[in-house]
PDB file of C-alpha atoms in Angstrom:
ATOM      1  CA  MET A1079      15.934 -13.416   0.041  1.00 60.00           C
ATOM      2  CA  LYS A1080      14.466 -10.041  -0.973  1.00 65.00           C
ATOM      3  CA  THR A1081      16.367 -10.140  -4.239  1.00 66.00           C
ATOM      4  CA  LEU A1082      15.050 -13.629  -4.962  1.00 57.00           C
ATOM      5  CA  ALA A1083      11.467 -12.589  -4.193  1.00 56.00           C
ATOM      6  CA  ILE A1084      11.740  -9.525  -6.430  1.00 58.00           C
ATOM      7  CA  LEU A1085      13.261 -11.576  -9.214  1.00 52.00           C
ATOM      8  CA  LEU A1086      10.516 -14.199  -8.858  1.00 53.00           C
ATOM      9  CA  PHE A1087       7.826 -11.514  -9.019  1.00 58.00           C
ATOM     10  CA  PHE A1088       9.256  -9.985 -12.192  1.00 55.00           C
ATOM     11  CA  ILE A1089       9.747 -13.373 -13.851  1.00 57.00           C
ATOM     12  CA  ILE A1090       6.139 -14.315 -13.139  1.00 59.00           C
ATOM     13  CA  ALA A1091       4.853 -10.924 -14.291  1.00 57.00           C
ATOM     14  CA  MET A1092       6.945 -10.992 -17.477  1.00 57.00           C
ATOM     15  CA  ASN A1093       5.954 -14.590 -18.229  1.00 57.00           C
ATOM     16  CA  TYR A1094       2.313 -13.701 -17.814  1.00 55.00           C
ATOM     17  CA  ALA A1095       2.696 -10.563 -19.929  1.00 53.00           C
ATOM     18  CA  CYS A1096       4.371 -12.485 -22.740  1.00 54.00           C
ATOM     19  CA  ASN A1097       1.681 -15.189 -22.714  1.00 54.00           C
ATOM     20  CA  SER A1098      -1.246 -12.855 -22.252  1.00 50.00           C
ATOM     21  CA  SER A1099      -3.644 -11.436 -24.788  1.00 52.00           C
ATOM     22  CA  PHE A1100      -4.063  -8.353 -22.603  1.00 48.00           C
ATOM     23  CA  SER A1101      -5.450  -5.251 -24.234  1.00 54.00           C
ATOM     24  CA  HIS A1102      -6.274  -2.230 -22.125  1.00 52.00           C
ATOM     25  CA  ASP A1103      -9.900  -1.119 -22.095  1.00 58.00           C
ATOM     26  CA  PRO A1104     -10.179   2.098 -20.037  1.00 54.00           C
ATOM     27  CA  SER A1105     -13.909   1.534 -19.554  1.00 58.00           C
ATOM     28  CA  GLN A1106     -13.164  -1.622 -17.549  1.00 59.00           C
ATOM     29  CA  ALA A1107     -12.122  -1.123 -13.929  1.00 58.00           C
ATOM     30  CA  TYR A1108      -9.267  -3.097 -12.454  1.00 62.00           C
ATOM     31  CA  PRO A1109     -10.609  -6.417 -11.165  1.00 65.00           C
ATOM     32  CA  VAL A1110     -11.247  -6.445  -7.411  1.00 72.00           C
ATOM     33  CA  LEU A1111      -9.204  -9.193  -5.804  1.00 73.00           C
ATOM     34  CA  GLU A1112     -10.842 -11.131  -2.977  1.00 73.00           C
ATOM     35  CA  ASN A1113      -9.058 -12.786  -0.055  1.00 74.00           C
ATOM     36  CA  GLY A1114      -7.725 -16.127  -1.258  1.00 76.00           C
ATOM     37  CA  ASP A1115      -7.819 -15.185  -4.961  1.00 70.00           C
ATOM     38  CA  TYR A1116      -4.831 -16.219  -7.000  1.00 67.00           C
ATOM     39  CA  TRP A1117      -3.732 -12.659  -7.779  1.00 68.00           C
ATOM     40  CA  ILE A1118      -1.257 -13.626 -10.499  1.00 66.00           C
ATOM     41  CA  ASP A1119      -4.174 -14.809 -12.667  1.00 60.00           C
ATOM     42  CA  LYS A1120      -5.901 -11.434 -12.360  1.00 60.00           C
ATOM     43  CA  PHE A1121      -2.831  -9.201 -12.630  1.00 60.00           C
ATOM     44  CA  ASP A1122      -3.361  -7.372 -15.900  1.00 56.00           C
ATOM     45  CA  GLN A1123      -0.568  -4.771 -15.938  1.00 52.00           C
ATOM     46  CA  ARG A1124      -2.583  -1.872 -14.566  1.00 56.00           C
ATOM     47  CA  GLY A1125      -3.979  -0.786 -11.274  1.00 58.00           C
ATOM     48  CA  LEU A1126      -1.446  -2.239  -8.821  1.00 66.00           C
ATOM     49  CA  GLN A1127       1.021   0.399  -7.672  1.00 73.00           C
ATOM     50  CA  ASN A1128       3.476   1.402  -4.946  1.00 79.00           C
ATOM     51  CA  ALA A1129       4.628  -2.149  -4.277  1.00 83.00           C
ATOM     52  CA  LYS A1130       6.824  -2.966  -1.289  1.00 89.00           C
ATOM     53  CA  ILE A1131       8.138  -6.406  -0.376  1.00 90.00           C
ATOM     54  CA  PHE A1132       8.347  -7.479   3.261  1.00 93.00           C
ATOM     55  CA  GLY A1133       9.386 -11.105   3.769  1.00 94.00           C
ATOM     56  CA  ASP A1134       7.157 -13.229   1.557  1.00 94.00           C
ATOM     57  CA  ARG A1135       4.521 -10.500   1.247  1.00 94.00           C
ATOM     58  CA  LEU A1136       3.933  -7.827  -1.346  1.00 90.00           C
ATOM     59  CA  PHE A1137       2.007  -4.744  -0.225  1.00 92.00           C
ATOM     60  CA  CYS A1138       0.439  -2.608  -2.956  1.00 87.00           C
ATOM     61  CA  ASN A1139      -2.640  -0.552  -3.615  1.00 82.00           C
ATOM     62  CA  THR A1140      -4.988  -0.075  -6.543  1.00 75.00           C
ATOM     63  CA  ILE A1141      -6.246   2.860  -8.520  1.00 65.00           C
ATOM     64  CA  ASN A1142      -9.867   2.202  -9.438  1.00 62.00           C
ATOM     65  CA  ILE A1143     -10.898   5.616 -10.704  1.00 56.00           C
ATOM     66  CA  THR A1144     -13.761   4.240 -12.810  1.00 56.00           C
ATOM     67  CA  ARG A1145     -15.122   2.191  -9.934  1.00 60.00           C
ATOM     68  CA  GLY A1146     -14.526   4.633  -7.112  1.00 66.00           C
ATOM     69  CA  GLN A1147     -13.156   2.103  -4.611  1.00 76.00           C
ATOM     70  CA  ASP A1148      -9.485   1.557  -3.888  1.00 81.00           C
ATOM     71  CA  PHE A1149      -7.853  -1.146  -1.779  1.00 85.00           C
ATOM     72  CA  LEU A1150      -4.569  -1.799  -0.025  1.00 88.00           C
ATOM     73  CA  TYR A1151      -3.573  -5.395  -0.710  1.00 89.00           C
ATOM     74  CA  CYS A1152      -1.259  -7.832   1.034  1.00 93.00           C
ATOM     75  CA  LEU A1153      -0.254 -10.495  -1.494  1.00 91.00           C
ATOM     76  CA  ASN A1154       1.636 -13.714  -0.809  1.00 92.00           C
ATOM     77  CA  LEU A1155       4.680 -14.070  -3.080  1.00 91.00           C
ATOM     78  CA  LYS A1156       5.032 -17.809  -2.395  1.00 92.00           C
ATOM     79  CA  THR A1157       1.452 -18.925  -3.016  1.00 92.00           C
ATOM     80  CA  GLY A1158       0.373 -16.136  -5.360  1.00 88.00           C
ATOM     81  CA  LYS A1159      -2.796 -15.558  -3.339  1.00 91.00           C
ATOM     82  CA  VAL A1160      -4.354 -12.498  -1.723  1.00 90.00           C
ATOM     83  CA  ILE A1161      -3.779 -12.605   2.061  1.00 94.00           C
ATOM     84  CA  TRP A1162      -5.959  -9.577   2.854  1.00 94.00           C
ATOM     85  CA  ARG A1163      -7.305  -6.356   1.456  1.00 90.00           C
ATOM     86  CA  LEU A1164      -8.415  -3.157   3.146  1.00 92.00           C
ATOM     87  CA  PRO A1165     -10.704  -0.518   1.583  1.00 89.00           C
ATOM     88  CA  ILE A1166      -8.985   2.880   1.414  1.00 86.00           C
ATOM     89  CA  ASN A1167     -10.338   6.316   0.500  1.00 80.00           C
ATOM     90  CA  TRP A1168      -7.917   7.034  -2.311  1.00 75.00           C
ATOM     91  CA  TYR A1169      -4.694   5.708  -3.757  1.00 70.00           C
ATOM     92  CA  ALA A1170      -1.231   6.165  -2.281  1.00 68.00           C
ATOM     93  CA  SER A1171       1.451   8.638  -3.084  1.00 67.00           C
ATOM     94  CA  GLN A1172       4.179   6.257  -1.899  1.00 78.00           C
ATOM     95  CA  PRO A1173       4.625   2.638  -0.716  1.00 87.00           C
ATOM     96  CA  VAL A1174       3.734   1.477   2.771  1.00 90.00           C
ATOM     97  CA  GLU A1175       6.145   1.748   5.689  1.00 91.00           C
ATOM     98  CA  ILE A1176       6.471  -1.269   7.999  1.00 92.00           C
ATOM     99  CA  TYR A1177       7.710  -1.180  11.574  1.00 91.00           C
ATOM    100  CA  SER A1178       7.304  -3.809  14.297  1.00 88.00           C
ATOM    101  CA  ASN A1179       4.702  -5.783  12.291  1.00 91.00           C
ATOM    102  CA  GLU A1180       2.583  -2.686  11.738  1.00 92.00           C
ATOM    103  CA  VAL A1181       1.893  -1.197   8.331  1.00 93.00           C
ATOM    104  CA  TYR A1182       1.582   2.551   7.752  1.00 91.00           C
ATOM    105  CA  PHE A1183      -0.168   3.685   4.600  1.00 88.00           C
ATOM    106  CA  SER A1184      -0.965   7.207   3.408  1.00 85.00           C
ATOM    107  CA  THR A1185      -3.184   8.400   0.588  1.00 81.00           C
ATOM    108  CA  VAL A1186      -2.742  11.444  -1.606  1.00 76.00           C
ATOM    109  CA  LEU A1187      -5.704  13.044   0.181  1.00 78.00           C
ATOM    110  CA  GLY A1188      -3.934  12.899   3.556  1.00 79.00           C
ATOM    111  CA  ASP A1189      -5.565   9.841   5.142  1.00 84.00           C
ATOM    112  CA  ILE A1190      -3.053   7.934   7.287  1.00 86.00           C
ATOM    113  CA  TYR A1191      -3.741   4.279   8.149  1.00 90.00           C
ATOM    114  CA  LYS A1192      -2.074   2.085  10.751  1.00 91.00           C
ATOM    115  CA  ILE A1193      -2.758  -1.581  10.067  1.00 94.00           C
ATOM    116  CA  SER A1194      -1.564  -4.771  11.738  1.00 96.00           C
ATOM    117  CA  ILE A1195       0.541  -7.057   9.559  1.00 95.00           C
ATOM    118  CA  ASN A1196      -2.529  -9.360   9.536  1.00 95.00           C
ATOM    119  CA  GLY A1197      -4.763  -6.696   7.983  1.00 96.00           C
ATOM    120  CA  GLU A1198      -6.694  -5.320  10.965  1.00 96.00           C
ATOM    121  CA  LEU A1199      -7.178  -1.566  10.936  1.00 96.00           C
ATOM    122  CA  ILE A1200      -5.649  -0.122  14.135  1.00 93.00           C
ATOM    123  CA  TRP A1201      -6.471   3.519  13.380  1.00 90.00           C
ATOM    124  CA  LYS A1202      -7.138   5.937  10.560  1.00 90.00           C
ATOM    125  CA  GLN A1203      -6.488   9.658  10.830  1.00 85.00           C
ATOM    126  CA  LYS A1204      -6.767  12.689   8.573  1.00 83.00           C
ATOM    127  CA  LEU A1205      -3.894  15.149   8.315  1.00 78.00           C
ATOM    128  CA  PRO A1206      -4.648  18.813   9.020  1.00 70.00           C
ATOM    129  CA  SER A1207      -2.854  19.905   5.822  1.00 69.00           C
ATOM    130  CA  SER A1208      -1.752  18.578   2.427  1.00 70.00           C
ATOM    131  CA  TYR A1209       0.229  15.356   2.570  1.00 72.00           C
ATOM    132  CA  ALA A1210       3.653  14.952   0.937  1.00 71.00           C
ATOM    133  CA  GLY A1211       5.166  11.745   2.336  1.00 79.00           C
ATOM    134  CA  HIS A1212       6.029   9.689   5.402  1.00 83.00           C
ATOM    135  CA  ILE A1213       8.781   7.580   6.926  1.00 85.00           C
ATOM    136  CA  VAL A1214       9.110   5.603  10.134  1.00 89.00           C
ATOM    137  CA  ASN A1215      11.765   6.737  12.600  1.00 88.00           C
ATOM    138  CA  PRO A1216      13.799   3.515  13.082  1.00 87.00           C
ATOM    139  CA  ILE A1217      14.918   4.587  16.560  1.00 88.00           C
ATOM    140  CA  ASN A1218      11.506   4.893  18.210  1.00 87.00           C
ATOM    141  CA  GLY A1219       8.938   3.736  15.624  1.00 86.00           C
ATOM    142  CA  ASN A1220       7.306   7.157  15.394  1.00 87.00           C
ATOM    143  CA  LEU A1221       5.794   8.216  12.097  1.00 85.00           C
ATOM    144  CA  ILE A1222       7.331  11.303  10.506  1.00 86.00           C
ATOM    145  CA  ILE A1223       4.903  12.931   8.106  1.00 84.00           C
ATOM    146  CA  HIS A1224       5.924  15.605   5.634  1.00 81.00           C
ATOM    147  CA  THR A1225       3.264  18.026   4.481  1.00 79.00           C
ATOM    148  CA  VAL A1226       3.242  20.235   1.414  1.00 77.00           C
ATOM    149  CA  VAL A1227       2.770  23.584   3.188  1.00 77.00           C
ATOM    150  CA  ASP A1228       3.007  22.989   6.924  1.00 76.00           C
ATOM    151  CA  GLY A1229       6.375  21.314   7.523  1.00 79.00           C
ATOM    152  CA  ALA A1230       6.911  17.914   9.114  1.00 83.00           C
ATOM    153  CA  TYR A1231       5.185  16.286  12.071  1.00 82.00           C
ATOM    154  CA  GLU A1232       6.508  13.492  14.244  1.00 85.00           C
ATOM    155  CA  MET A1233       3.715  11.391  15.677  1.00 82.00           C
ATOM    156  CA  ASP A1234       3.874   8.578  18.185  1.00 81.00           C
ATOM    157  CA  THR A1235       2.220   5.212  17.609  1.00 76.00           C
ATOM    158  CA  SER A1236      -1.165   6.542  18.777  1.00 76.00           C
ATOM    159  CA  PHE A1237      -0.952   9.444  16.259  1.00 76.00           C
ATOM    160  CA  LYS A1238      -0.302  12.048  18.938  1.00 77.00           C
ATOM    161  CA  VAL A1239       1.875  14.914  17.634  1.00 77.00           C
ATOM    162  CA  ILE A1240       5.110  14.994  19.626  1.00 78.00           C
ATOM    163  CA  GLY A1241       7.087  17.367  17.411  1.00 72.00           C
ATOM    164  CA  LYS A1242       6.708  19.740  14.508  1.00 72.00           C
ATOM    165  CA  ASN A1243       9.341  21.227  12.231  1.00 71.00           C
ATOM    166  CA  HIS A1244       8.733  24.153   9.882  1.00 54.00           C
ATOM    167  CA  TYR A1245      11.125  24.337   6.983  1.00 50.00           C
TER     168      TYR A1245
END
C-alpha cells in the first residue's frame, strides 16, 4: 500500500510538472495551503519538504523564508486535499516521526512538537542545546533526541528527560 501511495504521488507530481507552465520567481512566497484546499493544484515544485507517508496521509512542512511563516501539513493522498496545517517556528531538519497516532516534529532551531494525528498540538518544547535529529523508541514510544554538542536525550511522552547519553 505504501509503495502504491508513493507511486501515485510521484505520478501526479510528474504529470503536473509536465503539464505546468511553472517558472520559479524567488520574490513570490510558496502559496499557503488552507484546510480543504486541493493541494495538488497549488503544488509548484518548491517549498514542500521532508515528506513522510503514513497510511493515506502525507506529512510535510514548508520553507517560507520570504514570508516568515512555516507550516506542518497533513495532506490526504486519496482526495488530494489538505487535512490540517499547524504553524511552526521554522522548517524541519528531518521528516516527522509517528508513534501511536501521535506525530513528533522538530525544527532546525530545536523546537519539538507533539501533535495528535488529527492536528491538535499536544505540547511544544524547546531543546536546551542545538538539535541534530530524533527518532521514536519503538519499544516504549519515548522520543530520543540527538543534539549537536550535548549528546542524546531520551524523553518520555510528556517530554520529561529519563536518560542522557554523552558520546
